[in-house]
mmCIF file of C-alpha atoms and ligand atoms in Angstrom:
data_model
loop_
_atom_site.group_PDB
_atom_site.id
_atom_site.type_symbol
_atom_site.label_atom_id
_atom_site.label_comp_id
_atom_site.label_asym_id
_atom_site.label_seq_id
_atom_site.Cartn_x
_atom_site.Cartn_y
_atom_site.Cartn_z
ATOM 1 C CA MET A 909 150.133 -24.952 -68.625
ATOM 2 C CA GLN A 910 149.590 -23.875 -64.706
ATOM 3 C CA GLU A 911 152.242 -26.399 -63.689
ATOM 4 C CA GLU A 912 154.875 -25.734 -66.385
ATOM 5 C CA PHE A 913 154.346 -21.584 -65.533
ATOM 6 C CA PRO A 914 153.906 -22.156 -61.528
ATOM 7 C CA MET A 915 153.072 -18.779 -60.074
ATOM 8 C CA ILE A 916 156.517 -17.544 -58.003
ATOM 9 C CA GLN A 917 155.938 -15.987 -54.993
ATOM 10 C CA ILE A 918 158.918 -14.490 -52.751
ATOM 11 C CA MET A 919 156.720 -13.588 -49.931
ATOM 12 C CA ASP A 920 152.961 -14.676 -49.087
ATOM 13 C CA GLN A 921 149.805 -13.081 -48.423
ATOM 14 C CA ASN A 922 150.954 -12.781 -44.895
ATOM 15 C CA GLY A 923 154.380 -10.904 -45.541
ATOM 16 C CA LYS A 924 156.241 -14.255 -44.889
ATOM 17 C CA ILE A 925 159.151 -14.818 -47.015
ATOM 18 C CA THR A 926 158.528 -18.120 -48.587
ATOM 19 C CA ASP A 927 161.624 -17.890 -50.627
ATOM 20 C CA THR A 928 164.505 -17.396 -49.093
ATOM 21 C CA SER A 929 166.745 -17.361 -51.888
ATOM 22 C CA TYR A 930 167.123 -13.411 -52.437
ATOM 23 C CA ILE A 931 166.760 -12.489 -48.353
ATOM 24 C CA ASP A 932 170.569 -11.531 -48.295
ATOM 25 C CA GLN A 933 169.291 -8.616 -51.057
ATOM 26 C CA ILE A 934 166.742 -7.492 -48.956
ATOM 27 C CA ASP A 935 167.895 -4.554 -46.715
ATOM 28 C CA LYS A 936 166.127 -1.417 -45.176
ATOM 29 C CA SER A 937 167.212 0.770 -47.158
ATOM 30 C CA LEU A 938 165.323 -1.854 -49.743
ATOM 31 C CA VAL A 939 162.312 -1.994 -48.074
ATOM 32 C CA GLN A 940 161.763 1.601 -47.139
ATOM 33 C CA GLN A 941 161.952 2.483 -51.048
ATOM 34 C CA PHE A 942 159.477 -0.156 -52.204
ATOM 35 C CA TYR A 943 157.300 1.023 -48.859
ATOM 36 C CA ARG A 944 157.240 4.647 -49.834
ATOM 37 C CA GLN A 945 156.581 4.065 -53.679
ATOM 38 C CA LEU A 946 154.172 2.245 -52.910
ATOM 39 C CA ILE A 947 152.064 4.423 -50.220
ATOM 40 C CA CYS A 948 152.485 7.235 -52.837
ATOM 41 C CA MET A 949 151.717 5.593 -55.646
ATOM 42 C CA ARG A 950 148.431 4.698 -53.768
ATOM 43 C CA ALA A 951 147.636 8.240 -53.045
ATOM 44 C CA PHE A 952 148.587 9.750 -56.174
ATOM 45 C CA ASP A 953 145.965 7.285 -57.676
ATOM 46 C CA GLN A 954 142.893 7.937 -54.914
ATOM 47 C CA LYS A 955 143.586 11.765 -55.331
ATOM 48 C CA ALA A 956 143.344 11.481 -59.128
ATOM 49 C CA ILE A 957 140.231 9.675 -58.729
ATOM 50 C CA ASN A 958 138.793 12.377 -56.914
ATOM 51 C CA LEU A 959 139.775 14.925 -58.954
ATOM 52 C CA GLN A 960 138.151 13.809 -61.741
ATOM 53 C CA ARG A 961 134.803 13.171 -59.406
ATOM 54 C CA GLN A 962 135.151 16.501 -58.495
ATOM 55 C CA GLY A 963 135.232 17.634 -61.864
ATOM 56 C CA ARG A 964 138.845 19.072 -62.001
ATOM 57 C CA LEU A 965 140.411 15.913 -64.452
ATOM 58 C CA GLY A 966 139.402 14.461 -67.404
ATOM 59 C CA THR A 967 138.682 10.515 -67.928
ATOM 60 C CA TYR A 968 141.691 8.886 -65.693
ATOM 61 C CA PRO A 969 142.221 4.744 -65.788
ATOM 62 C CA GLY A 970 143.284 4.178 -61.961
ATOM 63 C CA PHE A 971 145.683 1.276 -61.292
ATOM 64 C CA GLU A 972 144.751 0.557 -57.355
ATOM 65 C CA GLY A 973 145.774 -2.785 -56.552
ATOM 66 C CA GLN A 974 148.441 -3.102 -59.256
ATOM 67 C CA GLU A 975 151.040 -0.956 -57.529
ATOM 68 C CA ALA A 976 153.337 -3.527 -56.685
ATOM 69 C CA ALA A 977 153.740 -4.469 -60.230
ATOM 70 C CA GLN A 978 154.343 -1.779 -61.678
ATOM 71 C CA VAL A 979 156.721 -0.251 -58.759
ATOM 72 C CA GLY A 980 158.518 -3.690 -58.337
ATOM 73 C CA SER A 981 159.413 -3.764 -62.085
ATOM 74 C CA ALA A 982 160.166 -0.133 -61.937
ATOM 75 C CA LEU A 983 162.552 -0.030 -59.465
ATOM 76 C CA ALA A 984 164.372 -3.173 -61.285
ATOM 77 C CA LEU A 985 165.041 -0.727 -64.648
ATOM 78 C CA GLU A 986 168.558 0.599 -64.982
ATOM 79 C CA GLU A 987 168.579 4.730 -64.772
ATOM 80 C CA ASP A 988 169.261 4.898 -69.126
ATOM 81 C CA ASP A 989 166.696 1.999 -69.582
ATOM 82 C CA TRP A 990 163.655 2.358 -71.211
ATOM 83 C CA MET A 991 160.404 2.237 -70.428
ATOM 84 C CA LEU A 992 157.157 2.051 -72.822
ATOM 85 C CA PRO A 993 153.882 2.333 -70.637
ATOM 86 C CA THR A 994 150.267 2.144 -71.179
ATOM 87 C CA TYR A 995 147.577 4.544 -70.048
ATOM 88 C CA ARG A 996 147.610 2.874 -67.061
ATOM 89 C CA ASP A 997 151.254 2.652 -65.583
ATOM 90 C CA HIS A 998 151.376 5.983 -63.560
ATOM 91 C CA ALA A 999 152.820 4.377 -60.865
ATOM 92 C CA ALA A 1000 155.705 2.716 -63.197
ATOM 93 C CA SER A 1001 156.358 5.987 -64.865
ATOM 94 C CA ILE A 1002 156.486 8.179 -61.901
ATOM 95 C CA THR A 1003 158.282 5.306 -59.916
ATOM 96 C CA PHE A 1004 161.164 5.537 -63.157
ATOM 97 C CA GLY A 1005 161.352 8.993 -63.365
ATOM 98 C CA LYS A 1006 158.154 11.009 -64.755
ATOM 99 C CA SER A 1007 156.909 14.116 -62.284
ATOM 100 C CA TYR A 1008 153.026 13.792 -60.600
ATOM 101 C CA ASN A 1009 152.420 16.208 -63.675
ATOM 102 C CA ILE A 1010 151.420 13.465 -65.715
ATOM 103 C CA LEU A 1011 148.224 13.825 -64.278
ATOM 104 C CA SER A 1012 147.736 17.243 -66.396
ATOM 105 C CA SER A 1013 147.798 14.860 -69.692
ATOM 106 C CA TRP A 1014 144.572 13.657 -68.530
ATOM 107 C CA ASN A 1015 143.343 17.520 -68.664
ATOM 108 C CA GLY A 1016 144.674 17.345 -72.671
ATOM 109 C CA ARG A 1017 147.664 18.852 -71.588
ATOM 110 C CA VAL A 1018 150.476 17.622 -73.993
ATOM 111 C CA GLU A 1019 153.476 18.786 -70.899
ATOM 112 C CA GLY A 1020 151.951 15.261 -68.983
ATOM 113 C CA ASN A 1021 153.186 13.171 -71.695
ATOM 114 C CA LEU A 1022 156.767 14.323 -71.635
ATOM 115 C CA PRO A 1023 159.329 12.462 -69.507
ATOM 116 C CA PRO A 1024 162.214 14.866 -67.487
ATOM 117 C CA LYS A 1025 165.326 15.567 -69.663
ATOM 118 C CA GLY A 1026 167.728 12.298 -70.034
ATOM 119 C CA LYS A 1027 164.346 9.955 -69.411
ATOM 120 C CA ASN A 1028 163.933 7.702 -71.481
ATOM 121 C CA ILE A 1029 159.408 7.256 -71.054
ATOM 122 C CA LEU A 1030 157.559 7.027 -74.259
ATOM 123 C CA PRO A 1031 153.618 8.487 -73.912
ATOM 124 C CA PRO A 1032 151.576 6.232 -72.681
ATOM 125 C CA SER A 1033 150.243 4.206 -75.357
ATOM 126 C CA VAL A 1034 146.227 4.394 -75.342
ATOM 127 C CA PRO A 1035 146.082 1.630 -78.723
ATOM 128 C CA ILE A 1036 145.801 -1.103 -76.995
ATOM 129 C CA ALA A 1037 149.537 -3.053 -78.053
ATOM 130 C CA THR A 1038 150.648 -0.939 -80.527
ATOM 131 C CA GLN A 1039 154.093 0.060 -77.952
ATOM 132 C CA LEU A 1040 155.381 -3.417 -77.905
ATOM 133 C CA PRO A 1041 156.135 -3.461 -81.481
ATOM 134 C CA ILE A 1042 158.062 -0.004 -81.181
ATOM 135 C CA ALA A 1043 159.489 -1.536 -77.601
ATOM 136 C CA ALA A 1044 161.452 -4.432 -79.961
ATOM 137 C CA GLY A 1045 162.634 -1.924 -82.540
ATOM 138 C CA ILE A 1046 164.249 0.539 -79.855
ATOM 139 C CA ALA A 1047 165.536 -3.113 -77.974
ATOM 140 C CA MET A 1048 166.657 -4.157 -81.827
ATOM 141 C CA ALA A 1049 168.265 -0.784 -81.687
ATOM 142 C CA ASN A 1050 170.194 -0.850 -78.533
ATOM 143 C CA LYS A 1051 171.792 -3.569 -79.719
ATOM 144 C CA TYR A 1052 172.741 -2.844 -83.122
ATOM 145 C CA LYS A 1053 174.387 0.340 -81.106
ATOM 146 C CA ASN A 1054 176.254 -2.034 -78.930
ATOM 147 C CA SER A 1055 174.925 0.040 -76.376
ATOM 148 C CA SER A 1056 173.550 -1.736 -72.583
ATOM 149 C CA GLN A 1057 170.207 0.088 -72.681
ATOM 150 C CA ALA A 1058 167.802 -2.852 -71.971
ATOM 151 C CA VAL A 1059 163.820 -1.769 -72.322
ATOM 152 C CA ILE A 1060 160.903 -2.626 -70.519
ATOM 153 C CA ALA A 1061 156.706 -2.415 -72.225
ATOM 154 C CA TYR A 1062 153.679 -2.780 -70.429
ATOM 155 C CA PHE A 1063 150.722 -4.287 -71.311
ATOM 156 C CA GLY A 1064 147.379 -6.096 -69.906
ATOM 157 C CA ASP A 1065 145.963 -9.102 -70.409
ATOM 158 C CA GLY A 1066 143.573 -8.268 -73.095
ATOM 159 C CA ALA A 1067 146.262 -6.864 -75.379
ATOM 160 C CA THR A 1068 148.117 -10.496 -75.570
ATOM 161 C CA SER A 1069 144.914 -10.653 -77.916
ATOM 162 C CA GLU A 1070 146.305 -8.135 -80.324
ATOM 163 C CA GLY A 1071 148.125 -8.203 -83.557
ATOM 164 C CA ASP A 1072 150.660 -6.061 -82.088
ATOM 165 C CA PHE A 1073 151.180 -8.474 -79.223
ATOM 166 C CA HIS A 1074 152.511 -11.151 -81.376
ATOM 167 C CA GLU A 1075 154.545 -8.899 -84.262
ATOM 168 C CA GLY A 1076 156.339 -7.494 -81.603
ATOM 169 C CA LEU A 1077 157.388 -10.871 -79.361
ATOM 170 C CA ASN A 1078 157.633 -12.197 -82.953
ATOM 171 C CA PHE A 1079 160.257 -9.253 -84.001
ATOM 172 C CA ALA A 1080 162.136 -9.509 -80.484
ATOM 173 C CA SER A 1081 162.610 -12.903 -80.550
ATOM 174 C CA VAL A 1082 164.181 -13.451 -84.103
ATOM 175 C CA PHE A 1083 166.292 -10.900 -83.714
ATOM 176 C CA GLN A 1084 167.041 -11.737 -79.332
ATOM 177 C CA ALA A 1085 166.495 -8.064 -79.012
ATOM 178 C CA PRO A 1086 167.079 -7.226 -74.929
ATOM 179 C CA VAL A 1087 163.615 -5.908 -73.727
ATOM 180 C CA VAL A 1088 161.052 -7.466 -71.169
ATOM 181 C CA PHE A 1089 157.599 -7.611 -72.021
ATOM 182 C CA PHE A 1090 155.522 -7.041 -68.646
ATOM 183 C CA ASN A 1091 152.272 -7.826 -68.719
ATOM 184 C CA GLN A 1092 149.923 -7.031 -65.789
ATOM 185 C CA ASN A 1093 147.034 -9.577 -66.177
ATOM 186 C CA ASN A 1094 144.557 -7.751 -63.908
ATOM 187 C CA GLN A 1095 142.007 -10.301 -65.365
ATOM 188 C CA TYR A 1096 140.034 -7.782 -67.309
ATOM 189 C CA ALA A 1097 139.870 -5.840 -70.873
ATOM 190 C CA ILE A 1098 137.420 -3.277 -69.648
ATOM 191 C CA SER A 1099 134.234 -5.569 -68.930
ATOM 192 C CA THR A 1100 136.013 -8.551 -70.719
ATOM 193 C CA PRO A 1101 136.917 -11.097 -68.310
ATOM 194 C CA ILE A 1102 139.634 -12.789 -68.980
ATOM 195 C CA TRP A 1103 138.178 -16.627 -69.519
ATOM 196 C CA LYS A 1104 136.063 -14.670 -72.538
ATOM 197 C CA GLN A 1105 139.090 -13.163 -74.230
ATOM 198 C CA MET A 1106 141.614 -16.863 -74.346
ATOM 199 C CA HIS A 1107 141.075 -20.129 -74.151
ATOM 200 C CA SER A 1108 144.977 -20.599 -72.764
ATOM 201 C CA GLU A 1109 144.959 -20.813 -68.957
ATOM 202 C CA THR A 1110 148.043 -18.256 -68.582
ATOM 203 C CA ILE A 1111 149.662 -15.454 -70.778
ATOM 204 C CA ALA A 1112 153.440 -16.551 -69.696
ATOM 205 C CA GLN A 1113 153.191 -19.968 -71.736
ATOM 206 C CA LYS A 1114 152.367 -17.563 -74.962
ATOM 207 C CA SER A 1115 156.148 -17.433 -74.400
ATOM 208 C CA ILE A 1116 156.592 -20.932 -75.668
ATOM 209 C CA ALA A 1117 155.511 -19.971 -79.926
ATOM 210 C CA TYR A 1118 158.345 -17.358 -79.663
ATOM 211 C CA GLU A 1119 161.129 -19.609 -77.697
ATOM 212 C CA ILE A 1120 161.797 -17.206 -75.131
ATOM 213 C CA PRO A 1121 162.036 -17.667 -71.625
ATOM 214 C CA GLY A 1122 158.320 -16.722 -69.805
ATOM 215 C CA ILE A 1123 157.156 -16.819 -66.293
ATOM 216 C CA ARG A 1124 154.049 -16.249 -63.955
ATOM 217 C CA ILE A 1125 154.546 -13.997 -60.939
ATOM 218 C CA ASP A 1126 152.147 -13.092 -57.978
ATOM 219 C CA GLY A 1127 151.947 -9.225 -59.378
ATOM 220 C CA ASN A 1128 150.816 -8.699 -55.868
ATOM 221 C CA ASP A 1129 154.382 -9.934 -54.481
ATOM 222 C CA ILE A 1130 156.697 -6.947 -55.034
ATOM 223 C CA PHE A 1131 159.712 -8.777 -54.298
ATOM 224 C CA ALA A 1132 158.680 -10.770 -56.987
ATOM 225 C CA ALA A 1133 158.043 -8.112 -59.408
ATOM 226 C CA TYR A 1134 161.601 -6.363 -58.717
ATOM 227 C CA PHE A 1135 163.986 -9.447 -58.571
ATOM 228 C CA GLU A 1136 162.194 -11.090 -61.201
ATOM 229 C CA THR A 1137 161.920 -8.020 -63.669
ATOM 230 C CA LYS A 1138 165.626 -7.632 -62.690
ATOM 231 C CA LYS A 1139 166.497 -11.099 -63.797
ATOM 232 C CA ALA A 1140 165.048 -10.331 -66.778
ATOM 233 C CA LEU A 1141 166.535 -7.419 -67.476
ATOM 234 C CA GLU A 1142 170.510 -8.776 -66.773
ATOM 235 C CA ARG A 1143 169.630 -11.462 -69.443
ATOM 236 C CA ALA A 1144 168.505 -8.572 -71.889
ATOM 237 C CA ARG A 1145 171.679 -6.645 -71.089
ATOM 238 C CA ASN A 1146 173.648 -9.793 -71.180
ATOM 239 C CA GLY A 1147 172.542 -10.568 -75.092
ATOM 240 C CA GLU A 1148 170.702 -13.351 -73.922
ATOM 241 C CA GLY A 1149 167.239 -11.923 -75.927
ATOM 242 C CA PRO A 1150 163.860 -10.449 -74.817
ATOM 243 C CA SER A 1151 161.597 -12.190 -72.130
ATOM 244 C CA LEU A 1152 157.312 -12.385 -71.005
ATOM 245 C CA ILE A 1153 156.712 -11.711 -67.601
ATOM 246 C CA GLU A 1154 153.097 -12.005 -66.269
ATOM 247 C CA ALA A 1155 152.090 -10.340 -63.198
ATOM 248 C CA VAL A 1156 149.428 -11.819 -61.991
ATOM 249 C CA THR A 1157 147.035 -8.813 -60.220
ATOM 250 C CA TRP A 1158 143.637 -7.333 -59.994
ATOM 251 C CA ARG A 1159 142.412 -3.942 -60.385
ATOM 252 C CA TYR A 1160 140.085 -2.879 -57.618
ATOM 253 C CA GLY A 1161 138.252 -0.151 -59.373
ATOM 254 C CA ALA A 1162 136.841 0.390 -62.439
ATOM 255 C CA HIS A 1163 138.629 -0.023 -65.877
ATOM 256 C CA THR A 1164 138.314 4.165 -66.302
ATOM 257 C CA THR A 1165 136.469 6.666 -63.915
ATOM 258 C CA ALA A 1166 133.884 6.274 -67.056
ATOM 259 C CA ASP A 1167 132.708 2.874 -66.481
ATOM 260 C CA ASP A 1168 130.926 0.887 -63.330
ATOM 261 C CA PRO A 1169 132.366 -2.660 -62.468
ATOM 262 C CA THR A 1170 129.378 -3.575 -60.934
ATOM 263 C CA LYS A 1171 127.503 -4.625 -64.346
ATOM 264 C CA TYR A 1172 130.355 -7.703 -64.920
ATOM 265 C CA ARG A 1173 131.778 -8.454 -61.503
ATOM 266 C CA ASN A 1174 130.735 -9.063 -58.325
ATOM 267 C CA GLN A 1175 132.477 -6.713 -56.358
ATOM 268 C CA LYS A 1176 131.835 -7.770 -52.662
ATOM 269 C CA GLU A 1177 133.487 -10.836 -53.763
ATOM 270 C CA GLU A 1178 136.235 -8.881 -55.303
ATOM 271 C CA ASN A 1179 136.569 -7.113 -52.302
ATOM 272 C CA GLU A 1180 137.189 -9.985 -50.035
ATOM 273 C CA LYS A 1181 139.931 -10.585 -52.412
ATOM 274 C CA ARG A 1182 141.170 -7.571 -51.835
ATOM 275 C CA ARG A 1183 141.543 -7.539 -48.198
ATOM 276 C CA GLN A 1184 143.510 -10.710 -48.723
ATOM 277 C CA ASN A 1185 145.825 -9.988 -51.418
ATOM 278 C CA ASP A 1186 146.597 -6.625 -51.516
ATOM 279 C CA PRO A 1187 149.995 -5.282 -52.158
ATOM 280 C CA VAL A 1188 150.328 -2.507 -49.483
ATOM 281 C CA THR A 1189 149.627 -4.395 -46.410
ATOM 282 C CA ARG A 1190 151.136 -7.375 -47.872
ATOM 283 C CA LEU A 1191 154.367 -5.113 -47.308
ATOM 284 C CA GLU A 1192 153.350 -3.818 -44.335
ATOM 285 C CA ARG A 1193 152.638 -7.476 -42.430
ATOM 286 C CA PHE A 1194 156.107 -8.686 -43.774
ATOM 287 C CA MET A 1195 157.586 -5.463 -42.428
ATOM 288 C CA LYS A 1196 156.455 -5.946 -39.016
ATOM 289 C CA ALA A 1197 156.925 -9.296 -38.862
ATOM 290 C CA TYR A 1198 160.916 -8.831 -39.779
ATOM 291 C CA GLY A 1199 161.692 -5.889 -38.276
ATOM 292 C CA PHE A 1200 161.827 -3.240 -40.155
ATOM 293 C CA TRP A 1201 158.460 -1.273 -39.290
ATOM 294 C CA ASP A 1202 158.581 2.348 -37.694
ATOM 295 C CA GLU A 1203 155.155 3.714 -37.227
ATOM 296 C CA LYS A 1204 157.071 6.989 -36.668
ATOM 297 C CA LEU A 1205 158.618 6.677 -40.125
ATOM 298 C CA ALA A 1206 155.449 5.842 -42.003
ATOM 299 C CA GLU A 1207 153.895 8.698 -40.392
ATOM 300 C CA GLN A 1208 156.496 11.538 -41.855
ATOM 301 C CA ILE A 1209 156.478 9.460 -45.318
ATOM 302 C CA LYS A 1210 152.393 9.795 -45.181
ATOM 303 C CA GLY A 1211 153.390 13.773 -44.721
ATOM 304 C CA GLU A 1212 155.579 13.973 -46.801
ATOM 305 C CA ILE A 1213 153.956 12.486 -49.837
ATOM 306 C CA LYS A 1214 150.546 14.394 -48.957
ATOM 307 C CA GLU A 1215 152.481 17.480 -49.449
ATOM 308 C CA GLU A 1216 154.092 15.989 -52.396
ATOM 309 C CA ILE A 1217 150.737 15.851 -54.449
ATOM 310 C CA ASP A 1218 148.913 18.781 -53.214
ATOM 311 C CA GLY A 1219 151.811 20.472 -54.740
ATOM 312 C CA ALA A 1220 151.433 18.965 -57.427
ATOM 313 C CA VAL A 1221 147.710 19.617 -57.801
ATOM 314 C CA LYS A 1222 148.617 23.057 -57.455
ATOM 315 C CA VAL A 1223 150.713 22.708 -60.435
ATOM 316 C CA LEU A 1224 147.975 21.245 -62.055
ATOM 317 C CA GLU A 1225 145.519 23.585 -61.712
ATOM 318 C CA THR A 1226 147.446 26.397 -62.920
ATOM 319 C CA MET A 1227 147.580 24.986 -66.347
ATOM 320 C CA PRO A 1228 146.155 26.349 -69.038
ATOM 321 C CA PRO A 1229 143.031 24.609 -70.659
ATOM 322 C CA ALA A 1230 144.159 22.131 -73.110
ATOM 323 C CA ASN A 1231 145.791 24.031 -76.476
ATOM 324 C CA VAL A 1232 143.175 21.813 -79.494
ATOM 325 C CA ASN A 1233 146.381 22.523 -81.825
ATOM 326 C CA ASP A 1234 148.730 20.455 -79.526
ATOM 327 C CA ILE A 1235 146.927 17.484 -80.816
ATOM 328 C CA TYR A 1236 147.627 18.522 -84.781
ATOM 329 C CA ASP A 1237 151.177 20.230 -84.637
ATOM 330 C CA TYR A 1238 152.946 17.262 -82.478
ATOM 331 C CA MET A 1239 152.321 14.602 -85.377
ATOM 332 C CA PHE A 1240 154.614 15.390 -87.473
ATOM 333 C CA GLU A 1241 157.885 17.579 -88.313
ATOM 334 C CA LYS A 1242 155.515 19.092 -91.472
ATOM 335 C CA PRO A 1243 151.553 18.321 -91.479
ATOM 336 C CA THR A 1244 150.342 16.815 -94.511
ATOM 337 C CA TRP A 1245 147.554 18.565 -96.343
ATOM 338 C CA THR A 1246 144.903 15.597 -94.816
ATOM 339 C CA LEU A 1247 145.583 16.901 -90.895
ATOM 340 C CA GLU A 1248 145.562 20.616 -91.729
ATOM 341 C CA GLN A 1249 142.123 19.912 -92.957
ATOM 342 C CA GLN A 1250 141.464 18.139 -89.387
ATOM 343 C CA LYS A 1251 142.524 20.759 -87.965
ATOM 344 C CA GLU A 1252 140.495 23.543 -89.723
ATOM 345 C CA GLU A 1253 137.302 21.274 -89.577
ATOM 346 C CA TYR A 1254 137.789 20.430 -85.698
ATOM 347 C CA ILE A 1255 138.586 23.991 -84.892
ATOM 348 C CA ASN A 1256 135.601 25.625 -86.564
ATOM 349 C CA HIS A 1257 133.410 22.700 -85.174
ATOM 350 C CA LEU A 1258 134.828 23.867 -81.809
ATOM 351 C CA ARG A 1259 133.557 27.620 -83.179
ATOM 352 C CA GLY A 1260 130.145 26.219 -83.472
ATOM 353 C CA GLU A 1261 130.231 26.268 -87.199
ATOM 354 C CA ARG A 1262 129.690 23.666 -89.799
HETATM 355 C C1 TPP B 1587 143.649 -1.035 -80.919
HETATM 356 C C2 TPP B 1587 142.586 -0.591 -79.979
HETATM 357 N N1 TPP B 1587 141.469 -1.389 -79.867
HETATM 358 C C3 TPP B 1587 140.537 -1.142 -79.204
HETATM 359 C C4 TPP B 1587 140.744 -0.181 -77.936
HETATM 360 C C5 TPP B 1587 139.750 -0.017 -77.041
HETATM 361 N N2 TPP B 1587 140.247 -0.014 -75.033
HETATM 362 C C6 TPP B 1587 140.993 0.646 -74.524
HETATM 363 S S1 TPP B 1587 141.144 -0.352 -73.306
HETATM 364 C C7 TPP B 1587 140.806 -1.860 -73.757
HETATM 365 C C8 TPP B 1587 140.987 -2.999 -72.928
HETATM 366 C C9 TPP B 1587 142.699 -3.131 -72.556
HETATM 367 O O1 TPP B 1587 142.434 -4.275 -71.774
HETATM 368 P P1 TPP B 1587 143.884 -4.995 -71.474
HETATM 369 O O2 TPP B 1587 144.915 -5.324 -72.064
HETATM 370 O O3 TPP B 1587 143.589 -5.894 -70.154
HETATM 371 O O4 TPP B 1587 144.582 -3.727 -70.249
HETATM 372 P P2 TPP B 1587 144.169 -2.934 -68.870
HETATM 373 O O5 TPP B 1587 143.171 -1.506 -69.531
HETATM 374 O O6 TPP B 1587 143.278 -4.017 -68.302
HETATM 375 O O7 TPP B 1587 144.980 -2.367 -68.461
HETATM 376 C C10 TPP B 1587 140.355 -1.696 -74.710
HETATM 377 C C11 TPP B 1587 139.472 -3.045 -75.987
HETATM 378 C C12 TPP B 1587 141.838 0.677 -77.510
HETATM 379 N N3 TPP B 1587 142.180 1.132 -77.463
HETATM 380 N N4 TPP B 1587 142.986 0.294 -78.941
#
């Protein structure tokens, strides 16, 4: 199956362009946009981990190593497309328009889940794969409305073992809905490696069952993530239905700040892989080899990013603590009696009463 679904790569580990079919579309502004966003998202993620370690942020799921897959695919979207991210997809969400304030959701603030006005970004899905039938539904609605908006839904390798993954793909396939299912195969579902999770060799091949196009890309190659997602979105917009992209990547850190990857994988070996495959250094190698590198600009961008992120942390730290009512009050327009009862019990519990 790996032969039928070969890994698509445009730029190799050394930053060399191996597929020249997109070369005319690779210009300075695109490369600088990629670079800025990649290093920005890495800095954001590292800051978030540090904040959590200092007790200034709740549990946080890092995405370091997955920046190219997220940034590349998100930059391929049109302004009014729809995005359904998971808890790990901050790089995709911020690239598509969410503010750094997304951090506050990890302190329980509801504001962190809201997109800016006019942006179609759903709150991150924490239940695994539940966003996939919703993505199919939104895409079906767009199709009925004759809208040109496409939908992208993000999910991990573990999500493909959930019923919702299959229901989402089936619905989208039956109704030829304009949705791109963007999988980040980071090799692990918490501590479960992919080989214990499924017997199929690739995730891309799961597209066969639904008779939709499925491809496997090098998820650490930002060019592959960008151009292949763009193609899939165009197909969706042209009425050619859904598709599945498997972006093969790697999560460097823990599943969340609450677990320890040394318990389930050999970190030493993994760090070696990191040095060879890192999406950020790979783009830097490309920039240096193809005349796009500008040391001064890189320093300037790093300074700007630091200021932006420090500013966001200041906003975060002025926010009040989580409002417990939010969990209950935003569920329905009018709460059900069970929800009211739950809320009362929980508030009593917090007061230390029975
Ligand atoms: C429906 C559901 N079942 C179980 C969980 C517990 N859980 C949280 S993350 C996770 C693993 C998800 O792995 P994957 O889909 O590969 O995504 P990743 O975290 O690697 O991005 C599980 C099982 C959950 N959140 N939702």
